[in-house]
Amino acid sequence: MSEVNKSIEKGEWLSVCQESDLIPNIGVGALLGEQQVALFKINNGDIFAIDNYDPFSDANVLSRGICGDIKGQAVVASPIYKQHFNLSTGQCLEDETVKIDVYQVRVINGDVQLANN
Amino acid sequence: MSKQNLVIIGNGMVGQKFLEYMVERDEGKQFNIITFCEESRPAYDRVHLSEFFTGKTAEDLSMVEEGFFENNNITIHIGDKAVKIDLQNKQLISEKGVEIEYDKLVLATGSYPFVPPMPGHDRKDCLVYRTIEDLKQITDAGKRGKVGVVVGGGLLGLECANAVKNLGVETHVVEFAPRLMVVQIDEAGGNMLQRKIEGLGVSVHTSKNTTEIIDGETHQHKMVFADGESLETDMIVFSAGIRPRDELAKDCGLDVGQRGGIAVNNQCLTSDEDVYAIGECALWNEQIFGLVGPGNQMAAVVADHLMGTADAAFTGADMSTKLKLMGVDVCSIGDAHGSSQGSLSYSFVDEPNEIYKRIIVSEDKSKLLGSVLIGTSEEYDTLLQYALNGIDLPEHPDDLILPQRDGSGPVGLGVDALPDTAQICSCNNVSKGDLIAAIDGGAMALGDLKECTKAGTTCGGCNVMVGQVLNSELEKRGIEVNTDICEHFPYTRQDLYMLVRTEEIKTFGDLIAKHGSGSGCEVCKPAAASILASCWNEYILKNEHTQLLDTNDRFLANMQKNGTYSIVPRIAGGEITPEKLIVIGEVAKKYNLYTKITGGQRIDLFGARVDQLPPIWEELIAAGFESGHAYAKSLRTVKSCVGSTWCRFGVQDSVKMAIDMENRYKGLRAPHKFKMAVSGCTRECAEAQSKDVGIIATEKGWNLYVCGNGGMKPRHADLFASDLDDETLVKYIDRFYMFYIRTADKLQRTSTWMDNMEGGLEYLQDVIINDRLGIAEELEKEMALVINTYQCEWKTTIEDEKKMKQFRHFVNSDKTDNKVVFVQERNQIRPATTEEEQEYAETA
Ligand code: SRM
Ligand SMILES: Cc1cc2nc3c(=O)[nH]c(=O)nc-3n(C[C@H](O)[C@H](O)[C@H](O)COP(=O)(O)OP(=O)(O)OC[C@H]3O[C@@H](n4cnc5c(N)ncnc54)[C@H](O)[C@@H]3O)c2cc1C
Ligand code: SF4
Ligand code: FES
């Protein structure tokens, strides 16, 4: 497992885990430098990374939300007050002024890699 | 304008209803309201008086909301009787010497039980049946004696006989007339009823004129009849009709009827223009109304009239009745005797099943005039509406009572056929139009509709129709009551449950592939997880189930506001050894957890990071603890009181029962969480009547209460069955829970489930006790499966390496969440506030 401790440059790719560490629809938390992210692999195999921080509850918990789809968009629901966040854009579905950060994801040789946008 | 004094004499059912109407209508507080209440307690529900014998207390029967008099500035003189009215000076005097001037006076003095003036009627243990005090005396007499006689075979007499029988004494009914319930039903019906009642072990003696009561030889009394026969008994309860309490009115010079009753006009005004009379003491059009419904109608008329509604008028009321007497359905509608000119009748007698039905129709067979039903009440609602609204009868009126051979019930009348004026709830005078107005006002759920119109809240007889009106109205307006659970399934929770059950679906993947679309959401996924668990009870963290779970279920702990979790080990019945207490203390100390005694008689440990959950549970399980399921929609706690083992009042071992119950139902997933409690006697220290299932010990066994709730909208539990032995108790509770799981909506607790159930408590009793739907055995089997497959989820989890790995904050680091910061308060940790967090970040 690669421990990521240094602060990372924009656009730099970093490995966070193996694809096999991810179970469909069950999020995990990961550290990207100092940044907490939430990783999700959904039913069709796509992997998403978004902020782990839930602005509504002021807690780092989004990786523990339930994933699914609302009107065709892949989303996760915050486990605390249940707002939905679009997994590919970070947009909150209940409040258009709230949008959280998303990260690019790629899989190289079974390694899940993230980059800061 | 200065306030006017409005004085009400009598705080019975109708008097109280009148006060409520005035509070509602007199918003400008034009009146200063004063009421006199002769009894030692304010108004209570006389209609359900008999339930006093089956465990209801005086408080349960109370009709007065807490703080009602204080909050509405009403002066009530409890235990004080008005003794004199001075119409000239508009004054009245009470027994305790209160003198008051009134501007308007309302008499709501009710009636008293008629005791035939035979010699010996006032001997010891010769009682009546009207007040809570009367019932206490009957109970005492029942304890002393072996035989009880009820004089009077009318409605009340039979209800009273049932109560006497339940006291465990040999019971007789003595009736002057040649048959039972002469007022309400015809001869054939009366005979059928008599057979049924005798079948229940009550002896019925008709055409018996008691001439005197003297000393008995084998029992306290001997009743001597005019025909020379006699009957010995220890106790006699007179229930031979009621007489209006018009003595005050008569003394002060108001007009009273020849055979009693305070004469009133359509505004319920007496012969004095400032004095009204309502309820059972009032005589309107030479009639007395011995039911609450008409009394309440009068109360509304007077309240309106006082507030200036000139056209408010009482124009008579229907006296049709539907009753369950000793478990026998008895209904009477309109002209039950067929005494109208030229009327014709149809009847149907089914001797083997002891069912009798008769309808009386007009000469041209176009209108229904009356009906009698014994042993069935299915047709009552429909027949009543035909009669009340003058609806044209079908071509063959007998179709209304003849059984259909294909098993479907008799031809019904849809609620749509009723005019808006049709009265649906006679107790509270709610018409179909009133219901529709409330639905327009937003009451779209049965519970809301009942709450805002009061329909169905008195005798409950109209519940089914109220439900039908609601459904048909919603449908008609095309208000699509979208009951789909969410966008992924075109089904309700109940539908999904039946699909999972009947098609033996074991995973969410299968369920959505077969019956849904998309990939699910936080609504359908936890609901499906709960259904799958209720049906098959597999390990909840099995891979295919984990993704369905809310975070609390997924980490088998409740998430707190800062993302940490709490830990609640099961402490069944609240009983815990010192050794185990020490373990909890040691674990809390080691992991620096906040500890608190919960409201559910156990201990909660707060502030554990997700990665600390497995080691903490490892230690707890090693010490013999198991999951308390505080995170799940399942059984929480079964509270107990110390019971007969220690308490000087206890009559059963409530702790043992609570522990057994908790172990039986622990882990059972349901639409919502559910709670139980067991008390060792009626003092009810475990607060069982506020639980989904409450159990209270009696001398003979257990009383079972269901569908109580604390929380946001408290609801007192309903008494479901009395004096059960252990085995029957468990059987009923098994069926009850499984039926709830089958039919409740998602996240619906048993209290709202009950409030929305068509047919209410009686229906539920019919399903659970009488097995009306023929599913009792199935329900028990389903429960047995769950009980036999119980596992402690935490134990299974800590034994599984792979699962343990899921309890990490980061997949790529052993670091912990830097946002979780605690500060100390009262010698324990608590989450830091935002400011404290910032301070911490700056100094760190
Ligand atoms: C810990 C405790 C408070 C305490 O310190 O005493 C508690 C704590 C919570 N209650 Fe409670 N309730 C606790 C006893 C009660 C009681 C009292 C009782 O059970 O005798 C009630 C009222 C009784 C009832 O439920 O009818 C109660 C009515 C609620 C409600 C309102 C339910 C309702 O039908 O209105 C909720 C909200 C819900 O369930 O949707 C709730 C929800 C919660 C949750 C789970 C809120 C949440 O989702 O985070 C709280 C978190 C508990 C945790 O983190 O462990 N809690 N809660 C009590 C735990 C008892 C136990 O040992 O399991
Ligand atoms: C066992 C039983 C079962 C019943 N079942 C049904 C049923 O199923 N359906 C139904 O519709 N009806 C039923 N009834 C009838 C129903 O209870 C009455 O119709 C209703 O209570 C009448 O209300 P009321 O206010 O007129 O009289 P009450 O409820 O009798 O109230 C009158 C009150 O006035 C008080 N009072 C009298 N004089 C004075 C005075 N001078 N000063 C101060 N206070 C005074 C009395 O003490 C009493 O408390 C039943 C009655 C009984 C007893
Ligand atoms: S409910 Fe009864 S038995 Fe239980 S503690 Fe209270 S008084 Fe004692
Ligand atoms: S008819 Fe009695 S509650 Fe409606």
Short mmCIF file of C-alpha atoms and ligand atoms in Angstrom, two decimals, chain B residues 552 558-560 566-568 596-604 606 630 633 636-637 639 672-673 675 687 690-692 708-713 749 751, ligand 1:
data_model
loop_
_atom_site.label_atom_id
_atom_site.label_comp_id
_atom_site.label_asym_id
_atom_site.label_seq_id
_atom_site.Cartn_x
_atom_site.Cartn_y
_atom_site.Cartn_z
CA ASN B 552 -25.28 2.62 10.94
CA ASN B 558 -24.60 4.49 15.21
CA MET B 559 -22.76 7.32 13.51
CA GLN B 560 -22.53 10.46 15.60
CA SER B 566 -21.37 4.64 19.43
CA ILE B 567 -21.37 1.15 20.89
CA VAL B 568 -24.36 -0.39 22.59
CA LYS B 596 -24.02 7.20 29.41
CA ILE B 597 -26.98 5.20 30.71
CA THR B 598 -29.57 5.29 27.94
CA GLY B 599 -33.30 5.79 28.17
CA GLY B 600 -33.61 2.10 27.26
CA GLN B 601 -31.98 0.64 30.38
CA ARG B 602 -28.56 -0.01 28.94
CA ILE B 603 -25.21 1.65 28.44
CA ASP B 604 -24.01 3.54 25.39
CA PHE B 606 -19.67 7.13 22.43
CA ALA B 630 -29.01 -0.03 18.47
CA LYS B 633 -34.43 -1.14 12.46
CA ARG B 636 -34.12 -2.22 20.61
CA THR B 637 -34.70 -2.95 24.26
CA LYS B 639 -37.41 -2.65 29.51
CA HIS B 672 -38.81 0.45 11.77
CA LYS B 673 -37.29 -0.06 15.17
CA LYS B 675 -39.44 -1.51 21.57
CA GLU B 687 -43.85 2.10 31.06
CA SER B 690 -45.64 3.49 25.65
CA LYS B 691 -44.06 0.64 23.72
CA ASP B 692 -44.72 -1.12 20.43
CA GLY B 708 -47.67 2.39 21.76
CA ASN B 709 -45.05 5.02 21.00
CA GLY B 710 -42.98 7.59 22.82
CA GLY B 711 -40.94 9.89 20.66
CA MET B 712 -42.27 12.66 18.47
CA LYS B 713 -45.91 11.79 18.66
CA ARG B 749 -43.71 2.42 13.42
CA SER B 751 -48.32 3.29 16.16
C1 SRM C 1 -29.09 6.69 23.29
C2 SRM C 1 -30.55 7.15 23.37
C3 SRM C 1 -30.71 8.43 24.20
C4 SRM C 1 -30.19 8.29 25.60
O1 SRM C 1 -29.07 8.74 25.83
O2 SRM C 1 -30.90 7.76 26.43
C5 SRM C 1 -31.17 7.43 22.03
C6 SRM C 1 -30.45 7.96 21.01
C7 SRM C 1 -30.89 8.07 19.73
N1 SRM C 1 -32.19 7.97 19.35
FE1 SRM C 1 -33.72 7.61 20.54
N2 SRM C 1 -32.47 7.10 21.98
C8 SRM C 1 -32.77 6.45 23.11
C9 SRM C 1 -34.01 6.16 23.56
C10 SRM C 1 -35.19 6.59 22.98
C11 SRM C 1 -36.48 6.51 23.59
C12 SRM C 1 -36.79 5.99 25.01
C13 SRM C 1 -37.04 4.51 25.08
O3 SRM C 1 -36.70 3.72 24.17
O4 SRM C 1 -37.59 4.11 26.13
C14 SRM C 1 -37.37 7.05 22.66
C15 SRM C 1 -38.89 7.22 22.77
C16 SRM C 1 -39.58 5.92 22.73
C17 SRM C 1 -40.00 5.44 21.35
O5 SRM C 1 -39.14 5.20 20.49
O6 SRM C 1 -41.20 5.28 21.15
C18 SRM C 1 -36.58 7.44 21.52
C19 SRM C 1 -37.07 8.02 20.38
C20 SRM C 1 -36.34 8.24 19.22
C21 SRM C 1 -36.88 8.65 17.95
C22 SRM C 1 -38.35 9.00 17.69
C23 SRM C 1 -39.09 7.80 17.29
C24 SRM C 1 -40.55 8.11 16.99
O7 SRM C 1 -41.25 7.17 16.63
O8 SRM C 1 -40.99 9.26 17.10
C25 SRM C 1 -35.80 8.66 17.02
C26 SRM C 1 -35.83 8.99 15.52
C27 SRM C 1 -36.12 7.77 14.68
O9 SRM C 1 -36.02 6.63 15.09
O10 SRM C 1 -36.49 7.98 13.51
C28 SRM C 1 -34.64 8.28 17.77
C29 SRM C 1 -33.33 8.16 17.26
C30 SRM C 1 -32.24 8.10 18.01
C31 SRM C 1 -30.83 8.10 17.38
C32 SRM C 1 -30.61 6.73 16.81
C33 SRM C 1 -30.67 9.21 16.34
C34 SRM C 1 -29.69 8.90 15.28
O11 SRM C 1 -30.14 8.40 14.23
O12 SRM C 1 -28.49 9.16 15.48
C35 SRM C 1 -29.94 8.41 18.57
C36 SRM C 1 -28.59 7.79 18.45
C37 SRM C 1 -28.22 6.73 19.46
C38 SRM C 1 -26.80 6.33 19.41
O13 SRM C 1 -25.98 6.96 18.76
O14 SRM C 1 -26.48 5.32 20.04
N3 SRM C 1 -35.00 8.03 19.07
N4 SRM C 1 -35.27 7.16 21.76
C39 SRM C 1 -31.52 6.09 23.88
C40 SRM C 1 -31.10 4.68 23.51
C41 SRM C 1 -31.93 3.61 24.15
C42 SRM C 1 -31.31 2.27 23.93
O15 SRM C 1 -30.70 1.76 24.88
O16 SRM C 1 -31.41 1.72 22.84
#
